[in-house]
Amino acid sequence: MPNTALVRRGLDGELDRRLPKGLVGRVWREFARPYRRKLVALIATIVIASALVVAPPYFIGRIVDALSQVRDGVVPAGVGRTVTLSAVGLIVLALVTVLFSIAQRYYSAWLGEQLIADMRQRAFRHVQRMPVAFFTRTQTGALISRLNNDVVGAQRALTGTFGTLTANTVQVAVALAYMFALEWRLTLLVLSVLPVFVMAAKYAGRRLQALTRESMQLNADMNTLMTERFNVAGATLVKLFGRYDREGERFGDSAVRVADVGVRSAVVGRLFFATMSLVGALGTAAVYLVGGQFVLSGTMSTGDVVAFAALVITAYSPLAALSNAPVDVLTALISFDRVFEILDLPHPITDAPDAVDLEHPRGDLTFDRVRFAYPSAADSSLASLESGWSEALDTTPGPVVLDDVSFSAAGGQTVALVGPSGAGKTTMTALVPRLYDVSGGAVRVDGHDVRDLTVESLRAAVGVVSQDPHLFHDTVRANLRYAAPDASDAQLEAACRAAQIHEVISALPEGYDTVVGERGYRLSGGEKQRLSIARVLLKDPAIIVLDEATAHLDSESEAAVQAALRTALAGRTSLVIAHRLSTIVGADLILVVSHGRVVQQGTHAELVRAEGLYADLYHTQFAAAEA
Ligand SMILES: Nc1ncnc2c1ncn2[C@@H]1O[C@H](COP(=O)(O)OP(=O)(O)OP(=O)(O)O)[C@@H](O)[C@H]1O
Ligand SMILES: [Mg+2]
């Protein structure tokens, strides 16, 4: 559970964080400039609507002045006219204000939504291309929350903060100018209470800001917990260990803290509001008190005093908002910065500048003195995405998992990998489609270092069937078409027949249109693997990488998988992590992997004859499994 001290430290760290230079310029270039016409329209509507706030006090002042000329029931000429015109002015003004506010809302909504859509798309496209190492480290919940909340935060920044800032500045400027024009001494008096105001606003702003951040962080924690516990694997684990209560407490803890933060921010907000009204009342009272004297001494008209009192309120509230502007702007920019942080994550595994396409692959596969260590946390992820609080990530690379691994297979050959658990077999297979890049040496396909090929053409040439294949939550047909979008139904069926899975699919309630649930849970492990073999057959790659499903299959599906494999591997180079003796014996080359090294290689016949790990494995495991 994230402990509070750490979360707090993380939050402060976030607030203190120095924003990169040129951030504003970047926001402008990447997200605002394309829409500058609408942005200008927005600013224009904001400026006009804000400037209009001084008009009602003006008309009210005129009405009061006209009426105060009425003495003992005698109405001087023109009073009725002034009152009527001013009243009409007020109505017209209200209408115009409404029109402008609607226009303003339209432009700000349009820009805001457009910005959200832009940012989301860019972030999604970018994150997709991150290497596997990133996804193994990053907490999905934290990532999703970043893509949802910070994107919305950035949008609020652009339309909200920016809009309010402009509106308030214009409003204050116009109101103060009018006030000075009416009576400068009174204006200075009104401004003298300003420090109280600014302080209250600053305090409240800071508190609210910290509270908002805390609640965002807590929400992100809850998200992470839910996404992790509510996927099938997580939920099953919780059940099997009977941890409902503990998980409930953990979640409840965050939920209660969110509630607590909600109450605190409500109170702080109200306190601030109350202070504002108090100071406002104070200012108004002072205006009437001192302004009254001015009227008596004949230096000011009654109408002007009334107008002035009304202006006090229109000047105070934007001033309060503006005193918080630095914090608001900073918060807004932090959201942008957090989104940019994602957009700027490097893509280490991309095409080299002079990458070439792998054309008509033969499938020759060579490992040349390959060394490999899993990348360090700092190299593969972002601190703020990992754990919910900012701590520096470990920069030490993982231990060397593969060392000096060399072998060569000609197109069409089958290479079997055997060896104890944790030896590095899966890791070796991950290097072929460049899920990771080697730390030393090279993996070559048809003589090209895989890093010199375009990733797209390389991955098109390599098909992977993993031990626990993933199926999207979609129909069988859609899952198959993922490999070949243009395949006809007949082609899908042929692939499934070859993979020995057609009968199983046909027996499903809706055949090929059956939705295989999240993680394809309705199919057994063996069935899923055969479906994934069918998927690879549709892709028709020159090289196949296959993590053979381990034992625990009944003999019927064992036979089915074997038949499926024979078809799948025929005519293709294959790198198979083999558990079945039949696969191993039939391989052109067997690599015995132990502690990250290839300790023996050769054919079955050669290796059984030699003393060594293979002979041991053969006699203990494979022979026994066969019997
Ligand atoms: N994503 C990863 N990050 C860091 N280390 C990893 C990662 N995946 C595997 N390792 C480590 O690399 C070593 C080799 O793992 P690998 O999965 O290649 O073994 P394996 O031979 O496939 O084992 P098994 O037969 O059990 O599947 C192990 O020590 C493992 O802890
Ligand atoms: Mg493995």
XYZ file of C-alpha atoms and ligand atoms in Angstrom:
659
model
C 0.000 0.000 0.000
C 1.402 3.410 -0.882
C 2.257 4.886 2.434
C 1.086 8.400 3.109
C 4.481 9.935 3.763
C 5.685 8.791 0.396
C 2.595 10.007 -1.385
C 2.917 13.405 0.263
C 6.535 13.655 -0.657
C 5.653 12.720 -4.181
C 2.967 15.374 -4.334
C 5.224 18.104 -3.043
C 7.894 16.991 -5.402
C 5.399 17.336 -8.192
C 4.482 20.856 -7.184
C 8.086 21.888 -6.817
C 9.009 20.248 -10.023
C 10.688 22.547 -12.439
C 8.866 22.801 -15.666
C 10.967 22.427 -18.755
C 11.814 25.551 -20.692
C 9.796 26.249 -23.753
C 6.793 24.279 -22.522
C 4.353 27.050 -23.356
C 5.818 27.410 -26.809
C 5.496 23.706 -27.322
C 1.865 23.644 -26.232
C 1.232 26.461 -28.665
C 3.027 24.787 -31.565
C 1.670 21.295 -31.120
C -1.838 21.794 -29.899
C -2.987 25.376 -30.276
C -1.562 26.752 -33.505
C -3.528 24.430 -35.777
C -6.707 25.961 -34.349
C -5.586 29.573 -34.128
C -8.675 30.911 -35.939
C -11.027 29.422 -33.389
C -8.679 30.541 -30.635
C -8.827 34.140 -31.831
C -12.618 33.910 -31.972
C -12.627 32.572 -28.425
C -10.428 35.392 -27.152
C -12.565 37.976 -28.930
C -15.783 36.678 -27.364
C -14.136 36.525 -23.952
C -12.816 40.080 -24.177
C -16.126 41.522 -25.331
C -18.199 39.601 -22.800
C -15.869 40.627 -19.950
C -15.744 44.253 -20.948
C -19.540 44.334 -20.918
C -19.672 43.741 -17.138
C -19.081 47.436 -16.460
C -22.104 48.443 -18.499
C -24.874 47.536 -16.013
C -23.369 49.735 -13.241
C -23.243 52.563 -15.773
C -26.947 52.279 -16.641
C -27.911 51.845 -12.981
C -25.963 54.991 -12.132
C -27.821 56.895 -14.841
C -31.200 55.713 -13.566
C -30.360 56.697 -9.973
C -29.087 60.115 -11.060
C -32.198 60.756 -13.111
C -34.484 59.703 -10.278
C -32.638 61.765 -7.714
C -33.580 64.866 -9.701
C -37.179 64.245 -8.739
C -37.962 66.619 -5.814
C -41.352 66.826 -4.067
C -43.119 65.060 -6.890
C -41.767 67.411 -9.567
C -40.329 65.473 -12.445
C -37.844 67.481 -14.519
C -37.899 67.079 -18.302
C -35.952 64.121 -19.714
C -35.972 62.006 -16.532
C -38.567 59.557 -17.855
C -36.679 59.274 -21.122
C -33.356 58.565 -19.387
C -34.910 55.921 -17.147
C -36.624 54.177 -20.038
C -33.572 54.242 -22.271
C -31.359 52.965 -19.481
C -33.782 50.150 -18.707
C -33.872 49.201 -22.392
C -30.078 49.402 -22.375
C -29.989 46.910 -19.515
C -32.192 44.477 -21.412
C -30.244 44.767 -24.664
C -27.067 44.337 -22.668
C -28.376 41.163 -21.062
C -29.247 39.761 -24.488
C -25.896 40.638 -25.980
C -24.109 39.137 -22.982
C -26.055 35.911 -23.360
C -25.184 35.706 -27.052
C -21.529 36.253 -26.384
C -21.436 33.786 -23.540
C -22.980 31.128 -25.761
C -20.459 31.847 -28.491
C -17.687 31.751 -25.929
C -18.878 28.410 -24.575
C -19.079 27.008 -28.096
C -15.543 28.018 -28.973
C -14.068 26.854 -25.696
C -15.896 23.521 -25.848
C -14.863 22.997 -29.441
C -11.236 23.783 -28.727
C -11.233 21.766 -25.514
C -12.719 18.634 -27.043
C -10.486 18.917 -30.067
C -7.471 19.174 -27.810
C -8.531 16.113 -25.835
C -9.062 14.110 -28.996
C -5.689 15.207 -30.390
C -3.791 14.396 -27.247
C -5.474 11.051 -26.698
C -4.781 9.927 -30.228
C -1.180 10.973 -30.068
C -0.657 9.339 -26.704
C -2.348 6.105 -27.796
C -0.309 5.853 -30.968
C 2.860 6.593 -29.091
C 2.296 4.192 -26.220
C 1.425 1.381 -28.626
C 4.924 1.535 -30.024
C 6.663 1.341 -26.684
C 8.791 -1.772 -26.261
C 7.562 -4.780 -24.316
C 9.864 -3.838 -21.445
C 7.745 -0.745 -20.895
C 4.538 -2.744 -20.559
C 6.062 -5.315 -18.254
C 7.012 -2.555 -15.841
C 4.245 -0.011 -16.155
C 1.093 -0.311 -14.137
C -1.769 -0.306 -16.598
C -4.016 1.589 -14.207
C -1.501 4.394 -13.798
C -1.043 4.636 -17.537
C -4.760 4.744 -18.241
C -5.304 7.291 -15.554
C -2.553 9.419 -17.064
C -4.133 9.211 -20.481
C -7.540 10.067 -19.105
C -7.035 12.530 -16.268
C -4.021 14.485 -17.375
C -5.360 14.874 -20.849
C -8.541 16.323 -19.393
C -6.427 18.430 -17.027
C -4.507 19.837 -19.945
C -7.733 20.622 -21.758
C -9.081 22.438 -18.703
C -5.843 24.336 -18.680
C -6.212 25.543 -22.193
C -9.872 26.467 -22.181
C -10.480 26.958 -18.447
C -7.402 28.604 -17.020
C -6.578 30.470 -20.160
C -10.154 31.676 -20.591
C -10.581 32.710 -16.973
C -7.279 34.487 -17.016
C -8.181 36.524 -20.069
C -11.698 37.237 -18.851
C -10.556 38.310 -15.403
C -7.765 40.519 -16.638
C -10.076 42.345 -19.008
C -12.782 42.627 -16.361
C -10.450 44.056 -13.724
C -8.826 46.456 -16.146
C -12.121 47.808 -17.450
C -13.725 48.007 -14.013
C -10.732 49.768 -12.455
C -10.448 52.206 -15.342
C -14.116 53.124 -14.947
C -13.705 53.387 -11.168
C -10.702 55.710 -11.495
C -12.614 57.817 -13.954
C -15.476 58.126 -11.492
C -13.466 58.919 -8.343
C -9.797 58.096 -7.903
C -9.655 58.521 -4.080
C -12.479 56.085 -3.615
C -10.727 53.650 -5.932
C -7.558 53.751 -3.861
C -9.642 53.160 -0.728
C -11.240 50.109 -2.290
C -7.871 48.803 -3.394
C -6.463 49.136 0.124
C -8.319 46.038 1.346
C -6.851 44.099 -1.508
C -3.936 42.514 0.387
C -6.361 40.672 2.711
C -8.104 39.455 -0.331
C -5.049 38.300 -2.140
C -3.747 36.490 0.913
C -6.996 34.634 1.481
C -7.150 33.678 -2.149
C -3.557 32.511 -2.190
C -4.002 30.401 0.899
C -7.188 28.807 -0.348
C -5.715 28.269 -3.784
C -2.730 26.442 -2.427
C -4.775 24.263 -0.114
C -7.256 23.424 -2.832
C -4.485 22.643 -5.225
C -2.777 20.248 -2.834
C -6.104 18.621 -2.019
C -6.967 18.196 -5.687
C -3.637 16.578 -6.376
C -3.999 14.275 -3.435
C -7.395 13.178 -4.599
C -6.137 12.630 -8.148
C -3.343 10.471 -6.833
C -5.700 8.491 -4.628
C -8.045 7.992 -7.553
C -5.164 6.739 -9.642
C -4.272 4.288 -6.860
C -7.832 3.011 -6.815
C -7.793 2.624 -10.578
C -4.589 0.661 -10.442
C -5.926 -1.605 -7.740
C -9.160 -2.229 -9.634
C -7.536 -2.972 -12.973
C -5.148 -5.344 -11.299
C -7.614 -7.139 -9.069
C -10.507 -7.262 -11.506
C -8.824 -8.992 -14.373
C -9.397 -12.695 -14.492
C -5.984 -13.697 -13.224
C -5.959 -11.194 -10.379
C -9.525 -11.971 -9.310
C -8.776 -15.689 -9.314
C -5.716 -15.188 -7.173
C -7.626 -13.103 -4.636
C -10.204 -15.891 -4.423
C -7.723 -18.700 -4.095
C -5.959 -16.958 -1.262
C -9.203 -15.803 0.330
C -8.003 -12.224 0.545
C -11.331 -10.433 0.125
C -11.098 -8.630 3.430
C -7.577 -7.426 2.999
C -8.209 -6.206 -0.530
C -11.452 -4.588 0.632
C -9.615 -2.767 3.408
C -6.931 -1.607 1.056
C -9.466 -0.247 -1.383
C -11.627 1.153 1.404
C -8.644 3.023 2.753
C -8.205 4.932 -0.503
C -11.952 5.451 -0.897
C -12.263 6.887 2.608
C -9.315 9.172 2.028
C -10.877 10.458 -1.171
C -14.028 11.240 0.805
C -11.977 12.972 3.463
C -10.188 15.079 0.886
C -13.562 15.938 -0.668
C -14.881 17.266 2.655
C -11.725 19.251 3.329
C -11.738 20.897 -0.061
C -15.426 21.755 0.278
C -14.745 23.508 3.580
C -11.686 25.348 2.316
C -13.643 26.429 -0.753
C -16.485 27.737 1.366
C -14.141 29.496 3.790
C -12.595 31.300 0.894
C -15.939 32.206 -0.545
C -17.114 33.529 2.824
C -13.968 35.645 3.191
C -14.569 37.035 -0.247
C -18.147 38.001 0.515
C -17.040 39.586 3.784
C -14.351 41.670 2.144
C -16.773 42.537 -0.637
C -19.336 43.730 1.911
C -16.617 45.692 3.653
C -15.585 47.381 0.419
C -19.183 48.186 -0.493
C -19.854 49.644 2.955
C -16.722 51.792 2.704
C -17.822 53.054 -0.709
C -21.236 54.120 0.608
C -19.715 55.634 3.738
C -17.018 57.698 2.042
C -18.905 58.143 -1.221
C -21.885 59.415 0.789
C -19.646 62.190 2.150
C -18.580 63.035 -1.385
C -22.216 63.322 -2.442
C -22.993 65.582 0.502
C -20.014 67.754 -0.307
C -21.139 67.823 -3.926
C -18.064 66.169 -5.469
C -19.921 63.044 -6.646
C -23.430 62.267 -7.888
C -25.608 59.681 -6.137
C -25.756 57.632 -9.306
C -21.994 57.496 -9.519
C -21.734 56.228 -5.950
C -24.263 53.480 -6.672
C -22.463 52.583 -9.905
C -19.187 52.589 -8.017
C -20.498 50.218 -5.355
C -21.628 47.840 -8.068
C -18.227 48.035 -9.723
C -16.481 47.053 -6.494
C -17.954 43.577 -6.746
C -17.123 43.214 -10.437
C -13.516 44.125 -9.663
C -13.011 42.075 -6.508
C -13.895 38.599 -7.675
C -11.679 38.588 -10.776
C -8.889 40.072 -8.668
C -9.207 37.169 -6.271
C -9.103 34.726 -9.143
C -6.078 36.447 -10.608
C -4.137 36.307 -7.356
C -4.192 32.561 -7.852
C -3.209 32.726 -11.473
C 0.410 31.631 -11.024
C -0.667 28.434 -9.287
C -3.419 27.805 -11.823
C -1.071 28.288 -14.698
C 1.490 26.035 -13.079
C -1.084 23.297 -12.510
C -2.242 23.597 -16.069
C 1.284 23.366 -17.352
C 2.018 20.364 -15.148
C -0.807 18.507 -16.855
C 0.655 19.322 -20.233
C 4.066 18.358 -19.000
C 2.790 15.013 -17.758
C 1.243 14.307 -21.136
C 4.411 15.381 -22.931
C 6.331 13.088 -20.611
C 4.453 10.220 -22.211
C 4.735 11.564 -25.725
C 8.478 11.980 -25.244
C 9.181 8.478 -24.041
C 11.769 7.201 -26.443
C 11.024 4.304 -28.731
C 14.271 2.373 -28.471
C 13.172 -0.316 -30.869
C 12.472 1.462 -34.140
C 13.849 1.471 -37.633
C 17.450 2.508 -38.041
C 17.789 5.519 -40.384
C 19.116 3.281 -43.149
C 16.957 0.257 -42.371
C 16.064 -1.965 -45.301
C 13.030 -4.145 -45.880
C 13.456 -7.852 -45.492
C 12.272 -9.030 -48.892
C 11.228 -12.578 -49.750
C 12.669 -13.955 -46.518
C 14.296 -17.385 -46.737
C 14.331 -17.698 -42.976
C 18.024 -18.223 -42.299
C 18.492 -17.527 -38.620
C 21.778 -16.883 -36.835
C 22.640 -15.915 -33.285
C 26.149 -14.532 -33.260
C 27.740 -14.342 -29.780
C 24.526 -12.873 -28.390
C 24.664 -11.306 -24.964
C 21.579 -9.937 -23.291
C 20.502 -8.288 -20.044
C 16.969 -7.040 -19.425
C 16.928 -3.230 -19.482
C 16.983 -1.360 -16.188
C 13.783 0.087 -14.779
C 14.941 3.603 -15.601
C 15.574 2.605 -19.200
C 12.215 1.077 -19.776
C 9.707 3.092 -17.828
C 8.735 6.311 -16.117
C 8.881 6.657 -12.340
C 5.493 8.314 -12.071
C 3.850 5.473 -13.969
C 5.300 2.698 -11.920
C 4.121 3.128 -8.419
C 2.009 6.214 -8.144
C 4.646 8.268 -6.343
C 7.806 9.771 -7.632
C 10.897 7.910 -6.696
C 13.950 7.600 -8.800
C 14.002 4.381 -10.759
C 16.729 1.838 -10.550
C 19.296 2.459 -13.250
C 21.272 -0.736 -12.836
C 20.650 -3.062 -15.772
C 19.420 -6.542 -14.980
C 21.840 -9.438 -14.667
C 23.199 -10.934 -17.853
C 20.559 -13.456 -18.897
C 22.188 -14.661 -22.119
C 25.885 -14.814 -22.761
C 27.838 -15.814 -25.833
C 24.917 -17.592 -27.477
C 25.745 -18.682 -31.016
C 23.998 -20.993 -33.427
C 22.894 -21.054 -37.014
C 19.859 -22.498 -38.755
C 19.234 -22.563 -42.484
C 15.799 -21.649 -43.859
C 13.244 -24.373 -43.140
C 15.138 -26.011 -40.297
C 13.749 -26.671 -36.843
C 15.795 -25.637 -33.837
C 14.691 -27.024 -30.472
C 15.577 -25.236 -27.249
C 15.744 -27.363 -24.136
C 17.031 -26.633 -20.683
C 16.025 -26.015 -17.103
C 13.522 -23.371 -16.065
C 14.951 -19.858 -16.003
C 17.775 -20.815 -18.349
C 16.885 -18.076 -20.848
C 14.899 -19.945 -23.519
C 11.946 -17.554 -23.719
C 14.379 -14.665 -23.686
C 16.192 -16.085 -26.717
C 12.972 -16.331 -28.691
C 12.035 -12.743 -27.796
C 15.163 -11.451 -29.527
C 14.152 -12.722 -32.968
C 11.132 -10.422 -33.568
C 12.992 -7.662 -31.656
C 10.727 -7.586 -28.662
C 14.047 -6.738 -27.056
C 17.362 -5.782 -28.597
C 20.557 -7.685 -27.834
C 23.073 -6.096 -25.478
C 25.978 -7.568 -27.409
C 26.540 -9.652 -30.526
C 23.813 -9.888 -33.133
C 20.748 -11.803 -34.237
C 20.700 -12.212 -38.027
C 17.896 -13.103 -40.374
C 18.966 -13.964 -43.920
C 22.335 -12.483 -43.063
C 20.944 -9.089 -41.976
C 21.374 -7.920 -38.418
C 17.741 -7.615 -37.309
C 18.492 -4.061 -36.188
C 19.266 -3.124 -39.797
C 15.867 -4.286 -41.026
C 12.647 -2.345 -40.837
C 10.718 -3.516 -37.803
C 7.596 -3.948 -39.879
C 9.176 -6.272 -42.439
C 10.993 -8.228 -39.729
C 7.841 -8.792 -37.711
C 5.956 -9.740 -40.845
C 8.535 -12.490 -41.352
C 8.368 -13.828 -37.805
C 5.330 -15.553 -36.314
C 5.085 -16.173 -32.588
C 3.017 -18.762 -30.778
C 3.442 -18.232 -27.081
C 2.725 -20.638 -24.270
C -0.330 -18.731 -23.132
C -1.501 -16.980 -26.293
C -3.611 -13.904 -25.959
C -6.925 -13.571 -27.751
C -8.717 -10.253 -27.919
C -12.205 -9.995 -26.531
C -13.802 -10.450 -29.916
C -15.122 -13.165 -32.229
C -12.949 -16.096 -33.292
C -13.137 -14.750 -36.812
C -11.933 -11.286 -35.784
C -9.114 -12.789 -33.759
C -7.989 -14.792 -36.777
C -8.310 -11.843 -39.135
C -5.981 -9.929 -36.865
C -3.206 -11.806 -38.647
C -4.577 -11.331 -42.135
C -7.282 -8.664 -42.462
C -8.014 -9.623 -46.065
C -8.308 -13.387 -45.577
C -11.492 -14.943 -46.922
C -13.696 -17.146 -44.759
C -12.462 -20.141 -46.715
C -8.882 -19.236 -45.896
C -9.697 -18.860 -42.213
C -11.296 -22.275 -42.233
C -8.384 -23.872 -44.044
C -5.950 -22.495 -41.486
C -8.108 -23.783 -38.668
C -8.321 -27.216 -40.237
C -4.556 -27.302 -40.565
C -4.208 -26.251 -36.938
C -6.679 -28.979 -35.887
C -9.029 -26.469 -34.324
C -11.787 -26.248 -36.945
C -13.888 -29.004 -35.326
C -13.719 -27.293 -31.949
C -14.752 -23.919 -33.352
C -17.597 -25.405 -35.393
C -18.967 -27.007 -32.244
C -19.122 -23.637 -30.458
C -22.619 -22.142 -30.132
C -21.981 -19.484 -32.729
C -19.124 -21.107 -34.581
C -16.619 -18.616 -35.908
C -18.732 -15.765 -34.569
C -18.387 -16.873 -30.973
C -16.860 -14.172 -28.838
C -13.882 -15.516 -27.000
C -14.061 -13.673 -23.707
C -11.352 -11.590 -22.150
C -8.181 -13.591 -22.418
C -10.069 -16.180 -24.469
C -11.239 -17.872 -21.342
C -13.816 -20.111 -22.899
C -11.155 -22.125 -24.677
C -8.808 -24.541 -22.995
C -5.077 -23.932 -22.998
C -4.475 -26.420 -25.804
C -7.356 -25.058 -27.877
C -6.133 -21.549 -27.449
C -2.691 -22.577 -28.571
C -4.070 -24.267 -31.673
C -6.157 -21.202 -32.473
C -3.025 -19.154 -32.168
C -1.248 -21.584 -34.494
C -4.058 -21.032 -37.000
C -3.548 -17.314 -36.602
C 0.152 -17.684 -37.386
C -0.629 -19.893 -40.394
C -2.742 -17.063 -41.781
C 0.157 -14.714 -41.282
C 2.357 -17.191 -43.148
C 5.762 -16.105 -41.800
C 9.138 -17.505 -42.857
C 10.203 -17.976 -39.253
C 8.115 -19.339 -36.438
C 8.903 -18.957 -32.775
C 7.006 -21.316 -30.606
C 6.793 -21.889 -26.880
C 5.400 -25.386 -26.786
C 2.572 -25.831 -24.315
C 3.816 -27.913 -21.411
C 2.417 -31.321 -20.513
C -0.971 -31.282 -18.759
C -2.756 -31.743 -22.077
C -4.822 -34.863 -22.455
C -3.590 -37.308 -25.031
C -6.194 -36.384 -27.617
C -5.330 -32.709 -27.702
C -1.664 -33.694 -27.454
C -2.071 -35.543 -30.730
C -4.017 -32.617 -32.185
C -1.341 -30.125 -31.180
C 1.352 -32.316 -32.679
C -0.478 -32.568 -35.960
C -1.055 -28.808 -35.883
C 2.616 -28.209 -35.250
C 3.713 -30.427 -38.092
C 1.715 -28.291 -40.520
C 2.733 -25.049 -38.938
C 6.427 -25.798 -38.989
C 6.616 -27.401 -42.413
C 8.760 -25.320 -44.760
C 9.505 -22.662 -42.157
C 12.461 -22.018 -39.951
C 11.334 -22.607 -36.427
C 12.721 -21.891 -33.022
C 10.820 -24.120 -30.654
C 11.014 -24.250 -26.901
C 10.297 -27.925 -26.829
C 8.824 -30.084 -24.127
C 7.709 -32.990 -26.289
C 10.198 -35.636 -27.126
C 8.676 -35.925 -30.590
C 9.487 -32.295 -31.364
C 12.973 -32.579 -29.943
C 13.899 -35.786 -31.710
C 12.629 -34.426 -35.021
C 14.607 -31.165 -34.719
C 17.492 -30.431 -37.058
C 19.382 -28.808 -34.244
C 18.980 -29.035 -30.491
C 20.337 -26.265 -28.267
C 20.793 -27.151 -24.625
C 20.512 -23.894 -22.704
C 21.649 -23.539 -19.133
C 22.302 -20.378 -17.139
C 22.083 -18.257 -20.231
C 24.597 -20.214 -22.275
C 24.285 -22.848 -24.941
C 26.136 -25.677 -23.250
C 25.566 -28.291 -25.917
C 24.279 -28.347 -29.467
C 23.701 -31.041 -32.028
C 21.099 -33.534 -33.150
C 19.331 -35.912 -30.822
C 21.465 -38.816 -31.930
C 24.685 -36.889 -31.322
C 23.641 -35.515 -27.985
C 22.378 -38.742 -26.424
C 25.673 -40.322 -27.221
C 27.636 -37.543 -25.537
C 27.884 -37.242 -21.798
C 26.238 -34.067 -20.545
C 23.137 -32.122 -19.617
C 21.171 -33.356 -22.606
C 21.725 -36.994 -21.818
C 20.722 -36.305 -18.199
C 17.600 -34.410 -19.241
C 16.737 -37.107 -21.724
C 16.993 -39.902 -19.229
C 15.243 -38.100 -16.364
C 12.565 -35.965 -18.041
C 11.803 -36.788 -21.614
C 12.045 -40.530 -21.421
C 9.899 -40.499 -18.295
C 7.350 -38.225 -19.901
C 7.174 -40.522 -22.836
C 6.557 -43.531 -20.632
N 10.936 -9.139 -18.238
C 11.990 -9.565 -17.528
N 12.719 -8.667 -16.842
C 13.787 -9.051 -16.128
N 14.205 -10.319 -16.030
C 13.533 -11.258 -16.683
C 12.379 -10.937 -17.472
N 11.905 -12.087 -18.006
C 12.719 -13.074 -17.571
N 13.693 -12.590 -16.791
C 14.780 -13.355 -16.183
O 15.572 -13.907 -17.214
C 15.965 -15.238 -16.913
C 15.587 -16.163 -18.047
O 14.179 -16.193 -18.153
P 13.411 -16.959 -19.301
O 11.985 -16.611 -19.205
O 14.096 -16.699 -20.588
O 13.648 -18.480 -18.876
P 13.104 -19.813 -19.557
O 14.291 -20.584 -19.934
O 12.132 -19.473 -20.619
O 12.369 -20.527 -18.349
P 11.009 -21.435 -18.356
O 11.402 -22.759 -18.891
O 10.670 -21.499 -16.928
O 10.005 -20.717 -19.167
C 15.304 -15.591 -15.602
O 16.289 -15.483 -14.591
C 14.246 -14.537 -15.405
O 14.117 -14.209 -14.052
Mg 10.003 -19.661 -20.751
